[in-house]
Short mmCIF file of C-alpha atoms and ligand atoms in Angstrom, two decimals:
data_model
loop_
_atom_site.label_atom_id
_atom_site.label_comp_id
_atom_site.label_asym_id
_atom_site.label_seq_id
_atom_site.Cartn_x
_atom_site.Cartn_y
_atom_site.Cartn_z
CA UNK A 1 0.00 0.00 0.00
CA UNK A 2 1.39 3.41 -0.83
CA UNK A 3 0.56 6.89 0.31
CA UNK A 4 0.47 10.30 -1.29
CA UNK A 5 2.80 12.85 0.26
CA UNK A 6 3.03 16.56 -0.45
CA UNK A 7 6.29 18.46 -0.25
CA UNK A 8 4.89 21.64 1.28
CA UNK A 9 7.87 23.76 0.40
CA UNK A 10 7.12 23.14 -3.27
CA UNK A 11 3.35 22.82 -3.58
CA UNK A 12 1.84 25.97 -5.04
CA UNK A 13 -1.75 25.04 -4.39
CA UNK A 14 -3.17 25.25 -7.88
CA UNK A 15 -5.07 22.13 -7.01
CA UNK A 16 -4.45 20.13 -10.17
CA UNK A 17 -4.06 16.96 -8.08
CA UNK A 18 -7.50 17.53 -6.60
CA UNK A 19 -8.96 17.70 -10.11
CA UNK A 20 -7.08 14.65 -11.39
CA UNK A 21 -7.64 12.52 -8.34
CA UNK A 22 -10.78 13.66 -6.54
CA UNK A 23 -11.17 10.20 -4.98
CA UNK A 24 -8.06 10.69 -2.87
CA UNK A 25 -7.33 14.40 -2.76
CA UNK A 26 -9.51 17.02 -1.11
CA UNK A 27 -8.63 20.66 -1.43
CA UNK A 28 -8.60 22.75 1.73
CA UNK A 29 -10.04 26.25 2.23
CA UNK A 30 -7.06 27.72 0.39
CA UNK A 31 -6.81 25.26 -2.46
CA UNK A 32 -4.04 23.10 -1.01
CA UNK A 33 -4.36 19.33 -1.14
CA UNK A 34 -5.36 17.24 1.85
CA UNK A 35 -3.83 13.80 1.33
CA UNK A 36 -2.56 11.03 3.55
CA UNK A 37 -4.97 8.18 3.05
CA UNK A 38 -3.61 4.93 1.70
CA UNK A 39 -3.83 4.60 -2.08
CA UNK A 40 -5.83 1.47 -2.94
CA UNK A 41 -4.42 -0.66 -5.75
CA UNK A 42 -7.10 0.22 -8.27
CA UNK A 43 -6.31 3.93 -7.92
CA UNK A 44 -2.58 3.47 -8.13
CA UNK A 45 -2.33 4.29 -11.87
CA UNK A 46 -4.41 7.44 -11.40
CA UNK A 47 -2.27 8.45 -8.43
CA UNK A 48 0.85 8.00 -10.53
CA UNK A 49 -0.59 10.19 -13.23
CA UNK A 50 -1.37 12.89 -10.67
CA UNK A 51 2.17 12.70 -9.34
CA UNK A 52 3.60 13.03 -12.85
CA UNK A 53 1.29 15.92 -13.65
CA UNK A 54 2.05 18.03 -10.59
CA UNK A 55 3.59 21.19 -12.09
CA UNK A 56 5.63 21.86 -8.95
CA UNK A 57 6.95 18.30 -8.56
CA UNK A 58 5.46 18.50 -5.08
CA UNK A 59 3.33 15.38 -5.06
CA UNK A 60 4.93 12.02 -4.34
CA UNK A 61 3.95 8.42 -3.82
CA UNK A 62 5.61 6.75 -0.89
CA UNK A 63 5.36 3.03 -0.42
CA UNK B 1 17.03 37.54 32.51
CA UNK B 2 18.17 36.43 35.93
CA UNK B 3 19.45 32.99 36.76
CA UNK B 4 17.45 32.02 39.84
CA UNK B 5 18.93 28.68 40.78
CA UNK B 6 22.09 27.14 39.40
CA UNK B 7 23.18 23.53 39.74
CA UNK B 8 25.97 21.88 37.88
CA UNK B 9 24.77 22.96 34.43
CA UNK B 10 24.51 26.65 35.20
CA UNK B 11 27.41 26.90 37.65
CA UNK B 12 29.09 30.14 36.58
CA UNK B 13 32.34 29.74 34.67
CA UNK B 14 32.19 32.42 32.00
CA UNK B 15 35.87 32.58 31.13
CA UNK B 16 38.10 29.74 29.94
CA UNK B 17 40.20 30.01 33.11
CA UNK B 18 37.07 29.70 35.31
CA UNK B 19 36.01 26.71 33.27
CA UNK B 20 39.37 24.97 33.70
CA UNK B 21 39.23 25.55 37.44
CA UNK B 22 35.69 24.22 37.74
CA UNK B 23 35.52 21.47 35.13
CA UNK B 24 39.09 20.79 34.01
CA UNK B 25 40.22 20.12 30.46
CA UNK B 26 38.21 18.24 27.88
CA UNK B 27 38.13 14.57 28.93
CA UNK B 28 40.14 12.33 26.63
CA UNK B 29 37.51 9.67 25.96
CA UNK B 30 37.47 7.80 22.68
CA UNK B 31 34.48 7.96 20.34
CA UNK B 32 33.25 4.58 21.59
CA UNK B 33 33.57 5.62 25.23
CA UNK B 34 31.68 8.83 24.52
CA UNK B 35 28.84 6.95 22.88
CA UNK B 36 28.67 4.66 25.90
CA UNK B 37 28.65 7.62 28.26
CA UNK B 38 25.73 9.10 26.34
CA UNK B 39 23.94 5.75 26.38
CA UNK B 40 24.19 5.44 30.12
CA UNK B 41 21.76 8.26 30.73
CA UNK B 42 18.64 9.03 28.84
CA UNK B 43 19.21 12.68 28.17
CA UNK B 44 16.41 13.79 25.91
CA UNK B 45 17.17 16.61 23.51
CA UNK B 46 16.58 19.87 25.34
CA UNK B 47 15.58 21.94 22.37
CA UNK B 48 11.93 20.96 22.53
CA UNK B 49 12.00 17.80 20.43
CA UNK B 50 13.00 15.59 23.33
CA UNK B 51 14.73 13.15 21.00
CA UNK B 52 17.32 11.07 22.92
CA UNK B 53 20.88 12.31 22.54
CA UNK B 54 22.44 8.86 22.40
CA UNK B 55 20.34 7.72 19.46
CA UNK B 56 21.19 10.80 17.45
CA UNK B 57 24.88 10.45 18.25
CA UNK B 58 24.93 6.79 17.25
CA UNK B 59 23.11 7.44 14.00
CA UNK B 60 25.55 10.21 13.10
CA UNK B 61 28.54 8.10 14.15
CA UNK B 62 27.42 5.29 11.89
CA UNK B 63 27.55 7.57 8.84
CA UNK B 64 30.63 9.39 10.06
CA UNK B 65 32.37 12.41 8.50
CA UNK B 66 29.29 14.56 8.78
CA UNK B 67 28.60 17.93 10.36
CA UNK B 68 27.86 18.62 14.00
CA UNK B 69 25.91 21.77 14.74
CA UNK B 70 25.50 23.19 18.22
CA UNK B 71 22.22 25.07 18.16
CA UNK B 72 22.26 28.17 20.36
CA UNK B 73 19.45 29.82 18.39
CA UNK B 74 16.33 28.16 19.66
CA UNK B 75 14.49 31.28 18.67
CA UNK B 76 11.49 31.08 20.98
CA UNK B 77 11.29 34.56 22.48
CA UNK B 78 9.93 33.29 25.79
CA UNK B 79 12.87 30.94 26.37
CA UNK B 80 15.92 32.38 28.05
CA UNK B 81 17.69 29.22 29.05
CA UNK B 82 20.21 29.09 26.21
CA UNK B 83 21.14 32.71 26.91
CA UNK B 84 21.54 31.93 30.59
CA UNK B 85 23.66 28.91 29.75
CA UNK B 86 25.93 30.77 27.33
CA UNK B 87 26.26 33.61 29.82
CA UNK B 88 27.19 31.31 32.67
CA UNK B 89 29.22 28.66 30.99
CA UNK B 90 29.85 28.95 27.25
CA UNK B 91 32.78 26.56 27.45
CA UNK B 92 30.64 23.72 28.71
CA UNK B 93 28.57 24.05 25.53
CA UNK B 94 31.71 24.22 23.40
CA UNK B 95 33.09 21.16 25.21
CA UNK B 96 29.89 19.28 24.40
CA UNK B 97 30.17 20.30 20.76
CA UNK B 98 33.77 19.11 20.52
CA UNK B 99 32.86 15.84 22.21
CA UNK B 100 29.90 15.29 19.89
CA UNK B 101 32.23 15.94 16.97
CA UNK B 102 34.70 13.41 18.32
CA UNK B 103 32.01 10.81 19.02
CA UNK B 104 30.70 11.05 15.48
CA UNK B 105 34.00 11.61 13.67
CA UNK B 106 32.63 14.84 12.24
CA UNK B 107 34.26 16.68 9.41
CA UNK B 108 32.69 20.03 10.10
CA UNK B 109 31.94 21.58 13.51
CA UNK B 110 29.58 24.52 13.76
CA UNK B 111 28.03 26.72 16.43
CA UNK B 112 24.81 28.38 15.30
CA UNK B 113 23.67 31.52 17.07
CA UNK B 114 21.56 34.58 16.39
CA UNK B 115 23.53 37.38 14.81
CA UNK B 116 24.65 40.12 17.18
CA UNK B 117 25.38 39.59 20.85
CA UNK B 118 25.01 35.81 20.94
CA UNK B 119 27.36 35.21 18.02
CA UNK B 120 29.90 37.72 19.36
CA UNK B 121 29.87 36.06 22.74
CA UNK B 122 30.54 32.65 21.23
CA UNK B 123 33.39 33.97 19.09
CA UNK B 124 35.01 35.52 22.10
CA UNK B 125 34.68 32.26 24.07
CA UNK B 126 36.17 30.31 21.17
CA UNK B 127 39.05 32.79 21.07
CA UNK B 128 39.90 32.05 24.70
CA UNK B 129 40.86 28.42 24.09
CA UNK B 130 43.29 26.72 21.78
CA UNK B 131 41.60 23.32 21.40
CA UNK B 132 38.75 24.36 19.14
CA UNK B 133 40.35 23.70 15.76
CA UNK B 134 38.10 24.85 12.96
CA UNK B 135 34.84 25.49 14.80
CA UNK B 136 32.74 27.76 12.61
CA UNK B 137 30.16 30.22 13.89
CA UNK B 138 26.98 30.37 11.82
CA UNK B 139 25.03 33.61 12.31
CA UNK B 140 21.28 33.38 11.89
CA UNK B 141 18.60 36.01 11.41
CA UNK B 142 16.32 36.66 14.38
CA UNK B 143 13.50 34.65 13.01
CA UNK B 144 11.64 31.97 14.90
CA UNK B 145 12.10 29.16 12.38
CA UNK B 146 15.73 30.00 11.60
CA UNK B 147 16.78 27.80 14.53
CA UNK B 148 14.79 24.83 13.25
CA UNK B 149 17.21 21.99 12.49
CA UNK B 150 16.70 21.71 8.75
CA UNK B 151 16.77 25.50 8.39
CA UNK B 152 20.18 25.50 10.09
CA UNK B 153 21.46 22.92 7.65
CA UNK B 154 20.20 24.88 4.65
CA UNK B 155 21.77 28.10 5.93
CA UNK B 156 25.03 26.28 6.51
CA UNK B 157 25.06 25.06 2.94
CA UNK B 158 24.50 28.53 1.58
CA UNK B 159 20.72 28.30 1.29
CA UNK B 160 17.98 30.33 2.99
CA UNK B 161 17.30 29.99 6.74
CA UNK B 162 14.11 28.09 6.01
CA UNK B 163 12.96 24.65 7.08
CA UNK B 164 12.96 21.76 4.65
CA UNK B 165 10.73 18.75 4.84
CA UNK B 166 12.35 15.73 6.44
CA UNK B 167 11.39 12.53 8.17
CA UNK B 168 14.45 11.53 10.17
CA UNK B 169 15.89 12.91 13.40
CA UNK B 170 19.09 13.71 11.54
CA UNK B 171 18.57 16.70 9.32
CA UNK B 172 19.10 15.90 5.67
CA UNK B 173 22.02 16.61 3.43
CA UNK B 174 24.41 14.34 1.56
CA UNK B 175 26.40 13.85 4.76
CA UNK B 176 24.63 13.53 8.10
CA UNK B 177 24.02 16.74 9.99
CA UNK B 178 23.70 16.31 13.72
CA UNK B 179 21.91 19.29 15.22
CA UNK B 180 22.06 19.40 18.97
CA UNK B 181 20.71 22.00 21.33
CA UNK B 182 23.11 23.98 23.56
CA UNK B 183 21.75 22.54 26.79
CA UNK B 184 22.02 18.98 25.49
CA UNK B 185 25.66 19.63 24.56
CA UNK B 186 26.39 20.95 28.04
CA UNK B 187 24.83 17.75 29.41
CA UNK B 188 27.16 15.69 27.21
CA UNK B 189 30.16 17.63 28.54
CA UNK B 190 29.10 16.71 32.08
CA UNK B 191 28.35 13.07 31.22
CA UNK B 192 31.79 12.69 29.66
CA UNK B 193 33.29 13.84 32.94
CA UNK B 194 31.49 11.09 34.77
CA UNK B 195 28.80 13.30 36.28
CA UNK B 196 25.17 12.40 36.49
CA UNK B 197 22.86 14.77 34.69
CA UNK B 198 19.60 14.90 36.55
CA UNK B 199 18.72 18.55 36.19
CA UNK B 200 17.28 20.60 33.36
CA UNK B 201 16.80 24.27 32.61
CA UNK B 202 13.45 25.96 32.87
CA UNK B 203 12.42 29.51 32.05
CA UNK B 204 9.81 30.77 34.49
CA UNK B 205 7.99 33.86 33.30
CA UNK B 206 4.71 35.75 33.38
CA UNK B 207 3.07 36.88 36.61
CA UNK B 208 5.77 35.76 39.03
CA UNK B 209 7.76 38.05 41.32
CA UNK B 210 11.13 37.22 39.77
CA UNK B 211 11.02 35.82 36.25
CA UNK B 212 14.16 33.93 35.34
CA UNK B 213 15.93 30.70 34.51
CA UNK B 214 15.98 27.80 36.95
CA UNK B 215 18.01 24.64 37.01
CA UNK B 216 15.63 22.07 38.43
CA UNK B 217 15.90 18.45 39.47
CA UNK B 218 13.74 15.74 37.93
CA UNK B 219 10.95 15.78 40.48
CA UNK B 220 10.51 19.54 40.67
CA UNK B 221 6.90 20.56 40.23
CA UNK B 222 5.56 23.72 38.66
CA UNK B 223 4.54 24.81 42.16
CA UNK B 224 8.15 24.58 43.31
CA UNK B 225 9.35 26.49 40.23
CA UNK B 226 6.83 29.23 40.98
CA UNK B 227 8.09 29.35 44.56
CA UNK B 228 11.68 29.66 43.39
CA UNK B 229 10.60 32.53 41.19
CA UNK B 230 9.34 34.33 44.29
CA UNK B 231 5.70 33.25 44.01
CA UNK B 232 2.86 34.87 42.10
CA UNK B 233 2.64 38.59 41.55
CA UNK B 234 -1.14 38.34 41.54
CA UNK B 235 -3.74 35.54 41.28
CA UNK B 236 -2.99 33.27 38.32
CA UNK B 237 -5.59 31.48 36.19
CA UNK B 238 -3.55 29.43 33.73
CA UNK B 239 -0.04 28.45 32.69
CA UNK B 240 1.38 28.25 29.23
CA UNK B 241 3.78 25.32 29.50
CA UNK B 242 6.23 24.55 26.72
CA UNK B 243 6.18 28.08 25.39
CA UNK B 244 4.55 29.28 22.17
CA UNK B 245 4.63 25.74 20.85
CA UNK B 246 3.23 24.47 24.11
CA UNK B 247 -0.17 24.15 25.68
CA UNK B 248 -2.32 26.01 28.13
CA UNK B 249 -3.11 24.32 31.43
CA UNK B 250 -5.45 25.53 34.14
CA UNK B 251 -3.22 26.77 36.97
CA UNK B 252 -4.45 24.29 39.59
CA UNK B 253 -3.87 21.40 37.20
CA UNK B 254 -0.38 22.57 36.27
CA UNK B 255 0.92 23.26 39.78
CA UNK B 256 1.44 19.68 40.93
CA UNK B 257 2.87 18.40 37.65
CA UNK B 258 6.60 17.67 37.60
CA UNK B 259 8.65 19.60 35.07
CA UNK B 260 9.60 16.56 33.00
CA UNK B 261 8.50 15.33 29.58
CA UNK B 262 6.34 12.63 31.18
CA UNK B 263 5.08 14.83 34.00
CA UNK B 264 3.84 17.45 31.57
CA UNK B 265 2.38 14.92 29.16
CA UNK B 266 0.44 13.27 31.97
CA UNK B 267 -1.59 16.45 32.50
CA UNK B 268 -1.94 17.20 28.78
CA UNK B 269 0.84 19.77 28.68
CA UNK B 270 4.20 19.72 26.98
CA UNK B 271 7.66 20.60 28.20
CA UNK B 272 8.91 22.04 24.93
CA UNK B 273 12.08 23.98 25.54
CA UNK B 274 11.28 24.13 29.26
CA UNK B 275 9.11 27.22 29.53
CA UNK B 276 6.40 28.04 32.06
CA UNK B 277 4.49 31.30 31.70
CA UNK B 278 1.91 32.26 34.33
CA UNK B 279 -1.13 34.18 33.10
CA UNK B 280 -2.89 36.19 35.81
CA UNK B 281 -6.65 36.30 36.21
CA UNK B 282 -6.55 40.00 35.31
CA UNK B 283 -5.57 39.12 31.74
CA UNK B 284 -7.71 37.75 28.90
CA UNK B 285 -6.45 34.31 27.89
CA UNK B 286 -8.02 34.59 24.44
CA UNK B 287 -6.46 37.97 23.71
CA UNK B 288 -3.09 36.74 25.00
CA UNK B 289 -3.28 33.61 22.84
CA UNK B 290 -4.31 35.70 19.83
CA UNK B 291 -1.13 37.76 20.23
CA UNK B 292 1.03 34.64 20.23
CA UNK B 293 -0.85 33.20 17.24
CA UNK B 294 -0.44 36.44 15.30
CA UNK B 295 3.25 36.38 16.10
CA UNK B 296 3.54 32.76 14.94
CA UNK B 297 1.63 33.60 11.76
CA UNK B 298 4.00 36.48 11.05
CA UNK B 299 7.00 34.24 11.73
CA UNK B 300 5.89 31.56 9.29
CA UNK B 301 8.58 31.08 6.68
CA UNK B 302 5.80 31.57 4.12
CA UNK B 303 6.70 28.62 2.00
CA UNK B 304 3.93 26.13 2.78
CA UNK B 305 0.34 26.88 1.82
CA UNK B 306 -1.55 25.54 4.82
CA UNK B 307 0.78 27.36 7.24
CA UNK B 308 0.92 30.54 5.18
CA UNK B 309 -2.89 30.73 4.96
CA UNK B 310 -4.09 28.86 8.01
CA UNK B 311 -2.12 30.61 10.72
CA UNK B 312 -3.24 34.14 9.77
CA UNK B 313 -6.82 32.86 9.42
CA UNK B 314 -6.72 31.37 12.92
CA UNK B 315 -5.09 34.48 14.36
CA UNK B 316 -7.68 36.80 12.80
CA UNK B 317 -10.64 34.75 13.97
CA UNK B 318 -9.27 34.53 17.51
CA UNK B 319 -8.56 38.27 17.54
CA UNK B 320 -12.14 38.94 16.54
CA UNK B 321 -13.41 36.57 19.20
CA UNK B 322 -11.24 38.25 21.83
CA UNK B 323 -12.70 41.58 20.74
CA UNK B 324 -16.24 40.21 21.18
CA UNK B 325 -16.91 40.36 17.44
CA UNK B 326 -16.49 36.74 16.36
CA UNK B 327 -17.08 35.40 12.84
CA UNK B 328 -19.95 32.88 12.62
CA UNK B 329 -19.47 29.55 14.36
CA UNK B 330 -16.04 30.65 15.51
CA UNK B 331 -15.14 27.84 17.92
CA UNK B 332 -15.89 25.07 15.43
CA UNK B 333 -14.13 26.99 12.66
CA UNK B 334 -11.00 27.43 14.79
CA UNK B 335 -10.95 23.73 15.69
CA UNK B 336 -11.35 22.83 12.04
CA UNK B 337 -8.49 25.07 10.93
CA UNK B 338 -6.28 23.71 13.69
CA UNK B 339 -6.95 20.21 12.35
CA UNK B 340 -6.34 21.39 8.82
CA UNK B 341 -2.86 22.85 9.39
CA UNK B 342 -1.60 20.05 11.62
CA UNK B 343 1.12 17.99 9.96
CA UNK B 344 0.86 19.96 6.73
CA UNK B 345 4.06 21.97 6.67
CA UNK B 346 7.73 21.47 6.01
CA UNK B 347 8.33 21.98 9.72
CA UNK B 348 6.35 21.56 12.92
CA UNK B 349 5.50 25.28 13.13
CA UNK B 350 1.80 24.85 12.21
CA UNK B 351 1.47 21.86 14.55
CA UNK B 352 2.71 23.99 17.42
CA UNK B 353 0.30 26.79 16.60
CA UNK B 354 -2.58 24.30 16.35
CA UNK B 355 -1.77 22.76 19.74
CA UNK B 356 -1.60 26.18 21.35
CA UNK B 357 -4.95 27.18 19.87
CA UNK B 358 -6.85 24.02 20.76
CA UNK B 359 -5.57 24.07 24.33
CA UNK B 360 -6.68 27.70 24.63
CA UNK B 361 -10.17 26.81 23.42
CA UNK B 362 -10.36 24.14 26.14
CA UNK B 363 -8.81 25.98 29.06
CA UNK B 364 -10.60 29.25 28.31
CA UNK B 365 -13.86 27.58 27.26
CA UNK B 366 -15.96 29.77 29.57
CA UNK B 367 -14.32 32.86 28.13
CA UNK B 368 -15.06 31.66 24.61
CA UNK B 369 -18.77 31.45 25.49
CA UNK B 370 -18.76 34.88 27.04
CA UNK B 371 -16.87 36.57 24.21
CA UNK B 372 -19.46 35.40 21.70
CA UNK B 373 -21.58 38.32 22.81
CA UNK B 374 -19.18 40.87 24.29
CA UNK B 375 -15.49 41.36 25.13
CA UNK B 376 -14.42 40.79 28.73
CA UNK B 377 -12.58 44.09 28.98
CA UNK B 378 -9.39 42.52 30.29
CA UNK B 379 -6.18 43.20 28.34
CA UNK B 380 -3.85 40.58 26.87
CA UNK B 381 -1.11 41.98 29.08
CA UNK B 382 2.60 41.58 28.44
CA UNK B 383 2.91 38.33 30.37
CA UNK B 384 3.81 36.16 27.41
CA UNK B 385 6.56 38.50 26.17
CA UNK B 386 5.35 38.44 22.57
CA UNK B 387 7.77 40.61 20.55
CA UNK B 388 6.10 43.55 18.83
S1 LIG C 401 -0.78 19.51 -8.25
FE1 LIG C 401 1.11 19.67 -7.08
S2 LIG C 401 1.42 21.86 -6.78
FE2 LIG C 401 -0.69 21.57 -7.42
S3 LIG C 401 -1.85 21.44 -5.51
FE3 LIG C 401 -1.35 19.36 -6.10
S4 LIG C 401 0.57 18.94 -5.04
FE4 LIG C 401 0.31 21.13 -4.99
S1 LIG C 402 5.40 24.97 7.88
FE1 LIG C 402 5.26 27.17 8.00
S2 LIG C 402 7.02 27.80 9.19
FE2 LIG C 402 7.40 25.69 8.55
S3 LIG C 402 8.53 25.87 6.64
FE3 LIG C 402 6.39 25.77 6.05
S4 LIG C 402 5.68 27.90 5.95
FE4 LIG C 402 7.63 27.87 7.06
#
């Protein structure tokens, strides 16, 4: 099981991850992602896409 | 700030010659012996993290050839213990640094201090002895998070004095960076000389007759610390224990708790960098907390979204509540924001602010109710020493 992790020093809060992966990423009051739940296997490909798409290279998958 | 009681840690030996008379030369233990000496006693880190010294030393020793940083820039305005320590006995801290460097076979040895007086004082102490080799002094801006371990490492490597996300007790970098608080280093210097270290430094402030720094034994309660500070100036309602990153406790709950990590945890407090601030009944706990929160919000390194946005939001809402003009559903909103910022920054700054806020909402719950309709008229006071 892997988890999504945000590097807060990099994340610029445009919220793309929340759009690409609404099942796992909520956006907070200011547009920054709330992550931390385990990524189930069936969402793993989508999570990887979100990680690759993050413009700030702030989103990571940790196993 | 006055030193109120001094044991072995704070025993005055400001000059190198005083130090030699009192403590003697640096003990000639090998790296392995030093690690064993540190193992023998569970000295938790005294910078607020409480992480055991021996584990950090061993981890750094395993890598070897890293950097050892003595952190004399804890940054919390309400803590005066590092100042008191460097005033009384700078060479004990330097000894500890040199020993930590030896124990871990460090390549680079650094003392970090705030620019100005603190850095000057360290340079002059270093100049008094001829066993310090290439100890560097790293000068830091007077910003709260500049003394955070990963921020120190970045500054040392030519980067900004800003925290960087990390997961291990050793701050990151290609080589290990061992960051150790000044008091912990002084403890190591005593351990290496075969002494027991069963005291710690506490800053007692707020509405006490004589605010100052105490060296207390393990079983010392808050009540005893208050007594040593000359007692209360006026009736006290609550204590902020652990400083700005700490928690509020009702005064009668705090008084009988021992000033140890476990003692404070048992009553829902925290020891932090060893700070106890007494808030008198004549002050408004909500207004006082709002001042600290605003300060913490202003001190945010402004690099992480939840911290950058959440802390000012919490500060503003609490200010409005303190003024008797709260936004809708203020208590629930504040709790929600506290939850939202927790764990979502590159450093623990937002977690500290969240803990402070939630403890205030509990301890001053009656005040929260009352302020929903009108302010209490009491001032925040200057008890918490928030810089303006
Ligand atoms: S896509 Fe990347 S930068 Fe944008 S909000 Fe998500 S983690 Fe932050
Ligand atoms: S969490 Fe806050 S204080 Fe810490 S690095 Fe991020 S913005 Fe700075």
